CSV table of C-alpha atoms and ligand atoms in Angstrom, one decimal:
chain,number,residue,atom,x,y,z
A,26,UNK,CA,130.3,90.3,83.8
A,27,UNK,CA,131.6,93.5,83.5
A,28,UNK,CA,129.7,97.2,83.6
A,29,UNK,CA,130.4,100.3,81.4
A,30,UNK,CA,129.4,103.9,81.7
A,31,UNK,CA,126.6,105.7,79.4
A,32,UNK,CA,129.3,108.4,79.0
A,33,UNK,CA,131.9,106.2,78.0
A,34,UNK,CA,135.0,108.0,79.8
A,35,UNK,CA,134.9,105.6,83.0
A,36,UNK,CA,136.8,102.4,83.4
A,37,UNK,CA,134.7,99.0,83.2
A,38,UNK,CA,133.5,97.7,86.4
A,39,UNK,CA,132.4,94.7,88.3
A,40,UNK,CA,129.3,93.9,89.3
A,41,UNK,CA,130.7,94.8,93.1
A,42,UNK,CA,131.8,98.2,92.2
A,43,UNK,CA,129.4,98.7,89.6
A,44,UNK,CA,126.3,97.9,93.0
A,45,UNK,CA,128.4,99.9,95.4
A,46,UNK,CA,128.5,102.9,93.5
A,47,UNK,CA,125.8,103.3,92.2
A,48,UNK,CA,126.9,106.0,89.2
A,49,UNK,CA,130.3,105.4,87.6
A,50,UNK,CA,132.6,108.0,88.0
A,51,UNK,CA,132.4,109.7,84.8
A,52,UNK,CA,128.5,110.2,86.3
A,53,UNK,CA,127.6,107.8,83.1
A,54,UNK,CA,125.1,105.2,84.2
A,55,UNK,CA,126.4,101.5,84.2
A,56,UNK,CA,125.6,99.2,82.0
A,57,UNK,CA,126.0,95.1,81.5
A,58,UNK,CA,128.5,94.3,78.7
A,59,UNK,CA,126.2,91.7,77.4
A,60,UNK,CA,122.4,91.2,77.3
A,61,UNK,CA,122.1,87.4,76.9
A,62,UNK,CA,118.8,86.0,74.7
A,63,UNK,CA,117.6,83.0,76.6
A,64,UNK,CA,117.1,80.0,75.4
A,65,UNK,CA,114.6,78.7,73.4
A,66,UNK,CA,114.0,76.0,76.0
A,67,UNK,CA,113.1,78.2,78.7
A,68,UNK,CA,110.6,80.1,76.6
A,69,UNK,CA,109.3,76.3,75.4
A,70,UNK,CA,108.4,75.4,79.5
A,71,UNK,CA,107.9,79.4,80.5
A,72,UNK,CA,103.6,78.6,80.6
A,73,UNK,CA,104.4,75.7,83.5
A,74,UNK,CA,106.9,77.8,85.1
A,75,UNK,CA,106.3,79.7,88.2
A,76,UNK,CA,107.6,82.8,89.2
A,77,UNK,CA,110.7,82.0,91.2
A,78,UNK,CA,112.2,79.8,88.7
A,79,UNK,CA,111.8,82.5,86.1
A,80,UNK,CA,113.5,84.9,88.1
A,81,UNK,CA,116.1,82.4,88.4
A,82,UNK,CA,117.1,81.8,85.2
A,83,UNK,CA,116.6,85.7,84.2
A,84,UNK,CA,119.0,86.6,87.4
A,85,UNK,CA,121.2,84.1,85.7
A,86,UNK,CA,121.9,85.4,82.9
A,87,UNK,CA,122.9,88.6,84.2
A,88,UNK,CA,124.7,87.6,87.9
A,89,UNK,CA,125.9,83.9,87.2
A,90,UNK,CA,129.4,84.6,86.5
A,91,UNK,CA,129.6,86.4,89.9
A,92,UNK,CA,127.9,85.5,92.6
A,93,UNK,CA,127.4,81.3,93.5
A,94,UNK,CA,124.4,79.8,91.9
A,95,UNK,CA,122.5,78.7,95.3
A,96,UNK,CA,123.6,82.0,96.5
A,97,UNK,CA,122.1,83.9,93.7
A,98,UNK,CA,119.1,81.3,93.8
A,99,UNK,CA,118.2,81.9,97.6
A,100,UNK,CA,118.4,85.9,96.8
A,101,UNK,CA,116.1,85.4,94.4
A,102,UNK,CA,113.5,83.4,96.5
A,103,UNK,CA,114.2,85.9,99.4
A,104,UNK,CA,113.1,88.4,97.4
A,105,UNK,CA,110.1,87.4,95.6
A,106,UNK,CA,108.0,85.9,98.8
A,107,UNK,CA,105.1,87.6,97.5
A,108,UNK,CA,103.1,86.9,94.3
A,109,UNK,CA,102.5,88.7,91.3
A,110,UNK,CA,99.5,87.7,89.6
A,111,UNK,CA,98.0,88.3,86.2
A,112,UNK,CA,94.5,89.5,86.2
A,113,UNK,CA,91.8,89.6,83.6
A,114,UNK,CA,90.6,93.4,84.1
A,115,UNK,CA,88.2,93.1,80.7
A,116,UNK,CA,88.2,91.4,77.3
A,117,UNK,CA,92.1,91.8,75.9
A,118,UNK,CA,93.2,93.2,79.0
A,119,UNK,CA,95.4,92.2,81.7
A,120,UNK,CA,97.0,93.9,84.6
A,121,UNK,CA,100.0,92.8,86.2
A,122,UNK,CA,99.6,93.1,90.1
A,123,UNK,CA,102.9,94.1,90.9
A,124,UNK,CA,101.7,95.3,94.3
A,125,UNK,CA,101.8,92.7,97.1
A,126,UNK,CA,105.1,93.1,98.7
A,127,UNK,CA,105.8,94.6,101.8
A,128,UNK,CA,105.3,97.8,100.9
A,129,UNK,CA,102.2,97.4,98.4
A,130,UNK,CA,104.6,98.9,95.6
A,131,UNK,CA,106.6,97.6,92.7
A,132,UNK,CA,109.7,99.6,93.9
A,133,UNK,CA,109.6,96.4,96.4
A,134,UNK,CA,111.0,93.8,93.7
A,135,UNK,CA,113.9,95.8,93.1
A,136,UNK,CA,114.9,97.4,96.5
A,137,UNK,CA,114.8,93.7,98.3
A,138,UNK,CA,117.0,92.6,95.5
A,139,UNK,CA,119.5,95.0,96.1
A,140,UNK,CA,119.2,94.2,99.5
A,141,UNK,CA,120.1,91.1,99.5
A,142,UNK,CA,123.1,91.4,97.1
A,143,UNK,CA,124.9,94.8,98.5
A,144,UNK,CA,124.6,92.6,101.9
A,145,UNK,CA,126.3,89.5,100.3
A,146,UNK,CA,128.8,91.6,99.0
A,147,UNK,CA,129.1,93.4,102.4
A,148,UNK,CA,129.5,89.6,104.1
A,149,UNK,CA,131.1,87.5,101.4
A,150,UNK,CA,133.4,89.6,100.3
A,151,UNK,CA,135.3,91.9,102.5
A,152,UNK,CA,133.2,94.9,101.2
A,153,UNK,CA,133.2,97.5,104.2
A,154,UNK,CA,130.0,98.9,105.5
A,155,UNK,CA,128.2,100.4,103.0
A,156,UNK,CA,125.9,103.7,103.5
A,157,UNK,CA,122.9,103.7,101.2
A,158,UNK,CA,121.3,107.7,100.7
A,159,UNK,CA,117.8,107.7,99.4
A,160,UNK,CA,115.7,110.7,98.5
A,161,UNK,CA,112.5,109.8,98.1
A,162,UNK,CA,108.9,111.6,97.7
A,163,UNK,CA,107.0,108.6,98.9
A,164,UNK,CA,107.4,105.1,97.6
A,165,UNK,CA,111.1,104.6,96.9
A,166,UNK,CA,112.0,105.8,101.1
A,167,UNK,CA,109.5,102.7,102.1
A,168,UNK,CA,110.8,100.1,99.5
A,169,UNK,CA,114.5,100.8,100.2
A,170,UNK,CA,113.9,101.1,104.1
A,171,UNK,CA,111.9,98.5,104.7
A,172,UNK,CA,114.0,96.4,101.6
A,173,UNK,CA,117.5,97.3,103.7
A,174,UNK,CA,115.5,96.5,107.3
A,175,UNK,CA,118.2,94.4,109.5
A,176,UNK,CA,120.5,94.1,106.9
A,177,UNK,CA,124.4,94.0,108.4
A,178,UNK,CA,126.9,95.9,107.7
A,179,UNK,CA,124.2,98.9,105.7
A,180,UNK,CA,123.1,101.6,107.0
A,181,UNK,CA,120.3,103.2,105.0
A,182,UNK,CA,119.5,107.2,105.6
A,183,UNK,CA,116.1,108.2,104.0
A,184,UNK,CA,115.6,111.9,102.9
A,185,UNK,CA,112.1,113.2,102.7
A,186,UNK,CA,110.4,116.9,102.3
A,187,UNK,CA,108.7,117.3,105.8
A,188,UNK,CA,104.9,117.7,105.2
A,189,UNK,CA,105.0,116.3,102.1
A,190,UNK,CA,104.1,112.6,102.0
A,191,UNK,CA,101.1,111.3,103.1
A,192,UNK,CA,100.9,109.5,106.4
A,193,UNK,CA,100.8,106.0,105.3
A,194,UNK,CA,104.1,106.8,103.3
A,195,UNK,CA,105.8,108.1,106.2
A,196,UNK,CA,105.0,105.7,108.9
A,197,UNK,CA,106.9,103.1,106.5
A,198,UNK,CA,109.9,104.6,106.8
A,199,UNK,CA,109.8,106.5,109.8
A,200,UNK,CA,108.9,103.6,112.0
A,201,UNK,CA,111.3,101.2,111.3
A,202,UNK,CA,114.5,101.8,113.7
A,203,UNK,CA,117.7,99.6,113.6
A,204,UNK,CA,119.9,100.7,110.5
A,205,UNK,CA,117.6,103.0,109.2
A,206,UNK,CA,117.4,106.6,109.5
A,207,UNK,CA,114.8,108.8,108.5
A,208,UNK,CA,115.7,112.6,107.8
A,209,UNK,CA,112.8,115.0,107.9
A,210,UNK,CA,114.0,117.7,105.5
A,211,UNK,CA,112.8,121.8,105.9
A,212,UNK,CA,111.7,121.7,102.1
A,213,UNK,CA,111.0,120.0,98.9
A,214,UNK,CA,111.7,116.6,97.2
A,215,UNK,CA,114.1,118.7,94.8
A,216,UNK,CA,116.0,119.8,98.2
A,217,UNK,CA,116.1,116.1,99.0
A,218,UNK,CA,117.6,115.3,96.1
A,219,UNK,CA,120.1,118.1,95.9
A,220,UNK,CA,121.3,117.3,99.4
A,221,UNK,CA,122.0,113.8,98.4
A,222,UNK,CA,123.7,114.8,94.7
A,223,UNK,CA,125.9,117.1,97.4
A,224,UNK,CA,127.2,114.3,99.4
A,225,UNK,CA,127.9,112.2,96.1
A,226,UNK,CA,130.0,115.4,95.3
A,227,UNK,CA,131.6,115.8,98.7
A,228,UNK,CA,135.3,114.1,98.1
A,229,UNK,CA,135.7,114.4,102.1
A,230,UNK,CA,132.7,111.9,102.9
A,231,UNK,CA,133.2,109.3,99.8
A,232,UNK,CA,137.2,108.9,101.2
A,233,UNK,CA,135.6,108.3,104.9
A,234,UNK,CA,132.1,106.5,103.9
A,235,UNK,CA,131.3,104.3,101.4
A,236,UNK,CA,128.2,106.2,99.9
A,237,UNK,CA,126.1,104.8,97.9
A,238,UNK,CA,122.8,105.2,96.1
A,239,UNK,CA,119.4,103.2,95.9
A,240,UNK,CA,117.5,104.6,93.2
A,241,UNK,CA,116.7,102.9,89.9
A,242,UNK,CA,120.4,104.4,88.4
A,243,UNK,CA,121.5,101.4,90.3
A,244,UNK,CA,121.8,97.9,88.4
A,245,UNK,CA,121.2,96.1,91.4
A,246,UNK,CA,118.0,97.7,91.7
A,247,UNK,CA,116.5,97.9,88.1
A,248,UNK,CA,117.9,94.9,86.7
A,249,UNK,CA,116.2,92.5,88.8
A,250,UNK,CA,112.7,94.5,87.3
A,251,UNK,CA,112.9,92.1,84.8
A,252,UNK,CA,112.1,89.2,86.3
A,253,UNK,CA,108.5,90.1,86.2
A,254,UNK,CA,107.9,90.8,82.7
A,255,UNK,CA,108.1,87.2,81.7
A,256,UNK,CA,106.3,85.9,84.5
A,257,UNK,CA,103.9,88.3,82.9
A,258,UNK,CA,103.8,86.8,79.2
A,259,UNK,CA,103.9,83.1,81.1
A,260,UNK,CA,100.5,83.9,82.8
A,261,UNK,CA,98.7,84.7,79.7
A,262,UNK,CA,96.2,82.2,79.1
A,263,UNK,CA,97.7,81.4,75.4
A,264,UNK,CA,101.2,82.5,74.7
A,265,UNK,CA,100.5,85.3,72.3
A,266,UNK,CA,102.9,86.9,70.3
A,267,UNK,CA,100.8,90.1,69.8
A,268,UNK,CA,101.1,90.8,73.2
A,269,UNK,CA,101.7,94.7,73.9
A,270,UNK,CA,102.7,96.2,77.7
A,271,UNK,CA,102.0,99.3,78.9
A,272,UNK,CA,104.4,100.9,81.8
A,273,UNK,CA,103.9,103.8,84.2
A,274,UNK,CA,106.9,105.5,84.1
A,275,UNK,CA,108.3,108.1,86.1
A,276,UNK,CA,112.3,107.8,85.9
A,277,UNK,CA,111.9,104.7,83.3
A,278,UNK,CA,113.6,102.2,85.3
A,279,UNK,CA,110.5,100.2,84.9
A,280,UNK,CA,110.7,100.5,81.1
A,281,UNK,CA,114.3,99.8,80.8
A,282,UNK,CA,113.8,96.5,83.0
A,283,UNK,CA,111.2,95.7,80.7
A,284,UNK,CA,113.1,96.3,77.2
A,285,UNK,CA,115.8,94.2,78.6
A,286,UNK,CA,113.6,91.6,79.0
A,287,UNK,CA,112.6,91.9,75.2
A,288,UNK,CA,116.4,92.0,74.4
A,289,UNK,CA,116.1,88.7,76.3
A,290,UNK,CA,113.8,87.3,73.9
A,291,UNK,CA,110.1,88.2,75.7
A,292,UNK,CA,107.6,87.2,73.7
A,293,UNK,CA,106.3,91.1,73.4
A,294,UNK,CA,105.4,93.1,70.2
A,295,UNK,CA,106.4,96.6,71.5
A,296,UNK,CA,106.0,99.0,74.9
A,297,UNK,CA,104.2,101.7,75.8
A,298,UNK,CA,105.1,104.3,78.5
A,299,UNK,CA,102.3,106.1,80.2
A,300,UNK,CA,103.0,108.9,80.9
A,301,UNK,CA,100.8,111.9,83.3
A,302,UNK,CA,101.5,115.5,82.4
A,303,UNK,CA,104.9,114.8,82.9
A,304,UNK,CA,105.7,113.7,79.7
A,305,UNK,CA,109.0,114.4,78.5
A,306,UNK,CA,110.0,111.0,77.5
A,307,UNK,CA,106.3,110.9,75.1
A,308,UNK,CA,108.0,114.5,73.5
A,309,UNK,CA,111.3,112.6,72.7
A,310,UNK,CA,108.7,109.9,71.2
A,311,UNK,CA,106.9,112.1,68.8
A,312,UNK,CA,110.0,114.8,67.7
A,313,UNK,CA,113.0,113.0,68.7
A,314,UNK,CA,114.0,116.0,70.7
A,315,UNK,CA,115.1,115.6,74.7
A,316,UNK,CA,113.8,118.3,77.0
A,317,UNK,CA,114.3,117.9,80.2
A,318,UNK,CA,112.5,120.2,82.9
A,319,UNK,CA,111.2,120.6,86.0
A,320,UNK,CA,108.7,118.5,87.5
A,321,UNK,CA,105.1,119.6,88.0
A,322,UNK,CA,102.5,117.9,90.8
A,323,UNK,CA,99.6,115.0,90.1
A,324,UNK,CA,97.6,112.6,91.6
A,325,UNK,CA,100.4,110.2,89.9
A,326,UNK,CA,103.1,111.7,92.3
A,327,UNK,CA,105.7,108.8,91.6
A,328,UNK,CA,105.7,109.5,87.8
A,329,UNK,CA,106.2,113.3,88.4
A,330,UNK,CA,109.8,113.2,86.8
A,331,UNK,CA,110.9,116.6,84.7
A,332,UNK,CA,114.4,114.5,83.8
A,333,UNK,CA,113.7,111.0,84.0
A,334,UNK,CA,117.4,109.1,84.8
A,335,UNK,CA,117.3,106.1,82.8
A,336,UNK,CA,116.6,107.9,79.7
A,337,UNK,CA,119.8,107.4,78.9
A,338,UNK,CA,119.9,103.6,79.1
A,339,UNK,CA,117.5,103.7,76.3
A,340,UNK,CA,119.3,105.4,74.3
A,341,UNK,CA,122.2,103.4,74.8
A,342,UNK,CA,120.3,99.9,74.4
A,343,UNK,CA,119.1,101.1,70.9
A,344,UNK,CA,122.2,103.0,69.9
A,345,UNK,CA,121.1,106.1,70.4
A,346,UNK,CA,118.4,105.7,67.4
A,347,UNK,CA,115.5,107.4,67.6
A,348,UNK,CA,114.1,105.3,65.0
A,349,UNK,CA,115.0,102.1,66.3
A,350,UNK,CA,113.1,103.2,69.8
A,351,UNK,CA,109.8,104.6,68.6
A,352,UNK,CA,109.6,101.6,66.8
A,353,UNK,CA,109.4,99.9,69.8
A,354,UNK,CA,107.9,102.1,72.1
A,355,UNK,CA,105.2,104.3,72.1
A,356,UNK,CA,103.8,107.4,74.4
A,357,UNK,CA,101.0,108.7,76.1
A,358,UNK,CA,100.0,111.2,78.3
A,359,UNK,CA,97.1,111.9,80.7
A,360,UNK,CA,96.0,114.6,83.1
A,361,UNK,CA,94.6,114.3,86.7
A,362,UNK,CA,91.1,114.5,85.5
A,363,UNK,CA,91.5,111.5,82.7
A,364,UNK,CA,93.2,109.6,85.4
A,365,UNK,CA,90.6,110.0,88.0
A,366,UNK,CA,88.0,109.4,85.6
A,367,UNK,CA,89.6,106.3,84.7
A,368,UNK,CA,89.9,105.0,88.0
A,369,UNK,CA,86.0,105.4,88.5
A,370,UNK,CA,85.3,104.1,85.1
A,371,UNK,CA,86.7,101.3,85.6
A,372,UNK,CA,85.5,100.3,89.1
A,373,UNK,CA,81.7,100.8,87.9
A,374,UNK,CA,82.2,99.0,84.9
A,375,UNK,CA,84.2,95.7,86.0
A,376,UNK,CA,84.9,96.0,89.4
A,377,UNK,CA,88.6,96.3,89.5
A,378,UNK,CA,89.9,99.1,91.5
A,379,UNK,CA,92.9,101.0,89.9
A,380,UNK,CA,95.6,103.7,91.8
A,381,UNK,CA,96.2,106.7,90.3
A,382,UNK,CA,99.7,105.0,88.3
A,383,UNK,CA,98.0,101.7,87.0
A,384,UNK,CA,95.4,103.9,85.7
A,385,UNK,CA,97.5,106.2,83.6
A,386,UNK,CA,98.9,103.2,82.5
A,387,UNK,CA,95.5,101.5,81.6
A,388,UNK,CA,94.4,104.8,79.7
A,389,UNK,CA,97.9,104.3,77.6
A,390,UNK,CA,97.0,100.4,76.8
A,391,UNK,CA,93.4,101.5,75.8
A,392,UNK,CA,94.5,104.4,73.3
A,393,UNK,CA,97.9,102.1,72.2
A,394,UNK,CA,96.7,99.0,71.7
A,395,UNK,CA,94.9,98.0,68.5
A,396,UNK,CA,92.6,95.6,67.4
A,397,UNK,CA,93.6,92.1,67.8
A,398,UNK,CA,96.7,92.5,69.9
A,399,UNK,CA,96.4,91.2,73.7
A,400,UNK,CA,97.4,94.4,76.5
A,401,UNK,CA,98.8,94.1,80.0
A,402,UNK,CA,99.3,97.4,82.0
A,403,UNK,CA,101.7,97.2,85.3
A,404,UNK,CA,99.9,98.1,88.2
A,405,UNK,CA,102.6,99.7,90.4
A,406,UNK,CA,100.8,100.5,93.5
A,407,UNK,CA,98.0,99.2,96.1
A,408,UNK,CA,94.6,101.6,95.7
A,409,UNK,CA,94.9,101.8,99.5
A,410,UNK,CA,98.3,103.9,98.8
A,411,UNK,CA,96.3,106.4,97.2
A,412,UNK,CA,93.4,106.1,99.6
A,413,UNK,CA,92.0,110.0,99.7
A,414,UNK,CA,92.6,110.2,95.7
A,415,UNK,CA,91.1,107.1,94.9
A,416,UNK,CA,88.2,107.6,97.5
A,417,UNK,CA,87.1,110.7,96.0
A,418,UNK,CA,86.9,108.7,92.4
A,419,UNK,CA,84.9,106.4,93.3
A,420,UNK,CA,82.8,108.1,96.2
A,421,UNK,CA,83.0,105.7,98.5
A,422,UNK,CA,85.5,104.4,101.6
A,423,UNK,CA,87.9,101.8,100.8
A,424,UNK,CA,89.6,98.9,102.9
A,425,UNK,CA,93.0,99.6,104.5
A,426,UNK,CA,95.0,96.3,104.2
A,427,UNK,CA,96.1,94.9,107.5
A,428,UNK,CA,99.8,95.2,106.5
A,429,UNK,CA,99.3,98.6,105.4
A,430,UNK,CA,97.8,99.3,109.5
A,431,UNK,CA,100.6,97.6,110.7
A,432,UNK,CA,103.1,100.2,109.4
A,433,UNK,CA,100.9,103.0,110.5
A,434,UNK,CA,100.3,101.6,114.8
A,435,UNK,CA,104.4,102.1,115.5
A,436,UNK,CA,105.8,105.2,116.8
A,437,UNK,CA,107.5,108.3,114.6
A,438,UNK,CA,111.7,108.8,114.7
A,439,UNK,CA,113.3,110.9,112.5
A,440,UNK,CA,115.4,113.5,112.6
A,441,UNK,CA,114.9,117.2,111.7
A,442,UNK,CA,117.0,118.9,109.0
A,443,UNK,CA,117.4,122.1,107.3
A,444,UNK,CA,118.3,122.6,103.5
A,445,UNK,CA,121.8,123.5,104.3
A,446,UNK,CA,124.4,120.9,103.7
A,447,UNK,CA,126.7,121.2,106.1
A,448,UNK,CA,123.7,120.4,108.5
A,449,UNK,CA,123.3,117.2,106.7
A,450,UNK,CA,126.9,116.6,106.2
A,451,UNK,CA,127.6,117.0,110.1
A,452,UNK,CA,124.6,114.8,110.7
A,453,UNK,CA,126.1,111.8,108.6
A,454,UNK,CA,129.5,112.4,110.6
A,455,UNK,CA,128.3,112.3,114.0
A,456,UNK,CA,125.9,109.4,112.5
A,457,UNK,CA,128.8,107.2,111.2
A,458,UNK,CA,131.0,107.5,114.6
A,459,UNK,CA,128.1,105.5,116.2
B,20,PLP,C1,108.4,104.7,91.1
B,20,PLP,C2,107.0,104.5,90.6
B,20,PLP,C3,106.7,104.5,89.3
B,20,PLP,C4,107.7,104.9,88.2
B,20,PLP,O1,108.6,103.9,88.0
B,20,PLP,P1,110.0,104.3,87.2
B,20,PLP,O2,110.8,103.1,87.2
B,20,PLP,O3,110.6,105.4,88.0
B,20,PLP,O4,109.6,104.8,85.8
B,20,PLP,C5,105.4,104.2,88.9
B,20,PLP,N1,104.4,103.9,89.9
B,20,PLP,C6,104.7,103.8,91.2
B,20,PLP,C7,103.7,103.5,92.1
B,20,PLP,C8,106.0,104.1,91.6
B,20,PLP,O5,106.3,104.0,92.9
C-alpha cells in the first residue's frame, strides 16, 4: 500500500520509505491510502479471540501487501509478549492495562513494532543502516531504546534535558549500551527537540546518514496502536455497542490509532481525549479553532504537548470537518489537583491504583460518559512510574516492580551535550565513523 502526505505536495510512498523517513518531504505526515473495514467475520469470533490473532489480522490489513504474512505474523507475536488485560475498575467501567511491557508504558506496543519492521527492512531488503533520533522527556527515550535494543543494522541516539527525568526514566535508557546512545542535553525537552528538528534540516547529514525519526509521526509506530483497541471491545464481558473510550493524549497518536480502529469497524460509539491543562486539542473541540502553544508542566508530563503532531491526521481522516470530528470525539480537561485527587479517590474507594495519565483519562470517562453507555479509559503507565506523585496521593509507599529495579541496578553512560548544534552534529559524525 502506498503513503501520502497531510500536505499533499510530496510524492506517494511505500511503506519502506514511508517507515524510514519518518515525515514526507513536503514535512506533511504520511498517511495509508486505504483504511480497510474488516470483516464481519472477524468481529463475529472477536470475543474468543486473543490478543495476538487480533493484532494479526489488524496488522494485515494495513502491511499485507508488503511484507510476507509469517513475517508480518512473527512481528506481531514478537511484539506483543506481554498482556493487556481489561479490568473492571467499578460498575460501567473498564480500564485497559496497557502497561505491562518492558518498559511499563504504552509507548512499548508501538516502539517494538517499529522495531521489528525498520529491522526487517534493514535485513530483507537492502535498506542501509538506519539512524533513529529520539527526543524524549521520559517515556518515549525508554520505549524506543529498549524497543530498538540489539537490533542490527539501527543505531538509536536518545536526546534528553539533563536533570529533567526522573531516575527510573533515565536508568532505562541510559543503561542499556550496544546501539544505543544516550545524549545528556545542557537544557530543556524543547532544546531536545530542536536539536533533533536541526539534523532533520541539515542536508549534509541526511546525504551521509540515513536519519530517521521514532515518534508517533511515524506510521510504523502509531499504526500498530491499533491493535489494542479491539482487543479492548473483545474483552468486554458482553459485546456492547454503547461502548465509549476515553484516551490520554498528549501528541494524539494514541487517539488517531484508536479512530483508525473505528474506521476499521470497532464496535465503539465515539472517543474522548483527556486532556490535563494542556488542552489545545479540547479548544479545537469546543470552537473549532487550532491554537497551538507552548507547553506548560504537570504531574501528567507525557501529555504536556502545546502542538500536539497528529492533529493533523485527524483532520485529514474526517476531511478536515470539524463537525464530522466533534461528532465523534469529545474533550476534557483536568488540573494537577483533580488528577491527584482522582488518583486517591479511586484507590480508597475500589482499590485500583491509577498514574497520573490513566487518571486524567478516568476523570474524562466519568464526566463523558452518560447513563447507560459502557466506559473503558487507557491506562498508559505503571503507578510505580509515577512513584513520588502517586505516593503523595495516596499517602502511603508503593511497590517497585522487579523489572522496573532491574533497569535501575546497571551502570549510567551517556554522553554530555550542549544546546549548540554543531556540538551535536560533530557528535553524530565522529559517532557514525565507529
Ligand atoms: C506518550 C504518553 C501519552 C500520550 O500519548 P500520545 O499518543 O502522545 O497522545 C499518555 N500517557 C503516557 C504515559 C505516555 O507515555
Amino acid at each position: 500500500m502506498n503513503y501520502y502526505s497531510t500536505n499533499g505536495s510530496a510524492p506517494g510512498a511505500s511503506l519502506q520509505e514511508a517507515v524510514v523517513r519518518g515525515l514526507a518531504p513536503d514535512k506533511g505526515l504520511y498517511m495509508p491510502e486505504k483504511i480497510s473495514r474488516l470483516p464481519k467475520e472477524f468481529f463475529d469470533e472477536i470475543g474468543n479471540s486473543g490478543l495476538t490473532d487480533i493484532a494479526k489480522t489488524v496488522a494485515h490489513a494495513f502491511f499485507g501487501g508488503d511484507i510476507p504474512k509469517a513475517t508480518l505474523d512473527k512481528m506481531v507475536a514478537d511484539t506483543l509478549n506481554f498482556e493487556i488485560p481489561l479490568v473492571k475498575v467499578e460498575e460501567g467501567i473498564y480500564v485497559l492495562e496497557l502497561f505491562h511491557g518492558p518498559t511499563f508504558a504504552f509507548k512499548d506496543v508501538g516502539a517494538r513494532f517499529m522495531a521489528r519492521m525498520l529491522s526487517y527492512f534493514v535485513q530483507e531488503q537492502e535498506q542501509e543502516e538506519v539512524n533513529v533520533l529520539v527526543a524524549t522527556s521520559g517515556d518515549t527515550g525508554s520505549a524506543v531504546a529498549n524497543g530498538f535494543l540489539g537490533v542490527k543494522g539501527i543505531r538509536v541516539f536518545v536526546l534528553y534535558p539533563s536533570g529533567k527525568v526522573s531516575d527510573i526514566q533515565e536508568a532505562q535508557f541510559t543503561t542499556l549500551g550496544q546501539n544505543i546512545v544516550a545524549l545528556e542535553v545542557d537544557g530543556t525537552f524543547d532544546d531536545c527537540q530542536s536539536l533533533v528538528k536541526s539534523a532533520f534540516m541539515d542536508e549534509e547529514l541526511n546525504s551521509q546518514m540515513n536519519l530517521t525519526s521514532a515518534n508517533s509521526i511515524n506510521v510504523a509506530r502509531f499504526i500498530p496502536q491499533s491493535f489494542y483497541y479491539f482487543h479492548a471491545c473483545a474483552q468486554l464481558p458482553k459485546q456492547e455497542l454503547d461502548t465509549v473510550i476515553s484516551v490520554p493524549s498528549g501528541n494524539l497518536g494514541n487517539l488517531t490509532a484508536g479512530l483508525f480502529a473505528k474506521r476499521m469497524g470497532l464496535p465503539v460509539k465515539r472517543f474522548i481525549a483527556a486532556n490535563n491543562r494542556n488542552d489545545v486539542f479540547r479548544e479545537y473541540l469546543q470552537s473549532g479553532k487550532y491554537s497551538p502553544r507552548a507547553s506548560v508542566q504537570t504531574v501528567a508530563n507525557a501529555m504536556d504537548v502545546g502542538a500536539p503532531s497528529n492533529f493533523h491526521r485527524i483532520l485529514d481522516l474526517y476531511g478536515h470537518s470539524h463537525e464530522a470530528i466533534s461528532k465523534d470525539i469529545s474533550g476534557y480537561r483536568f488540573s494537577d489537583e483533580e488528577i491527584k485527587s482522582a488518583i486517591k479517590r479511586v484507590y480508597e474507594s475500589s482499590g485500583y491504583l491509577l498514574d497520573p495519565h490513566g487518571a486524567c483519562a478516568y476523570l474524562a470517562l466519568k464526566e463523558g460518559k452518560k447513563a447507560g453507555e459502557t466506559g473503558i479509559f487507557l491506562a498508559t503507565a505503571h503507578p510505580a512510574k509515577f512513584k513520588e506523585t502517586v505516593e503523595n496521593c495516596i499517602e502511603k509507599e508503593i511497590e517497585i516492580p522487579e523489572g522496573l529495579k532491574a533497569f535501575m541496578k546497571q551502570k549510567k553512560q551517556s554522553l554530555p551535550l550542549s544546546r549548540e548544534f554543531s556540538q551535536f552534529k560533530n557528535c553524530l559524525n565522529s559517532l557514525r565513523k565507529k
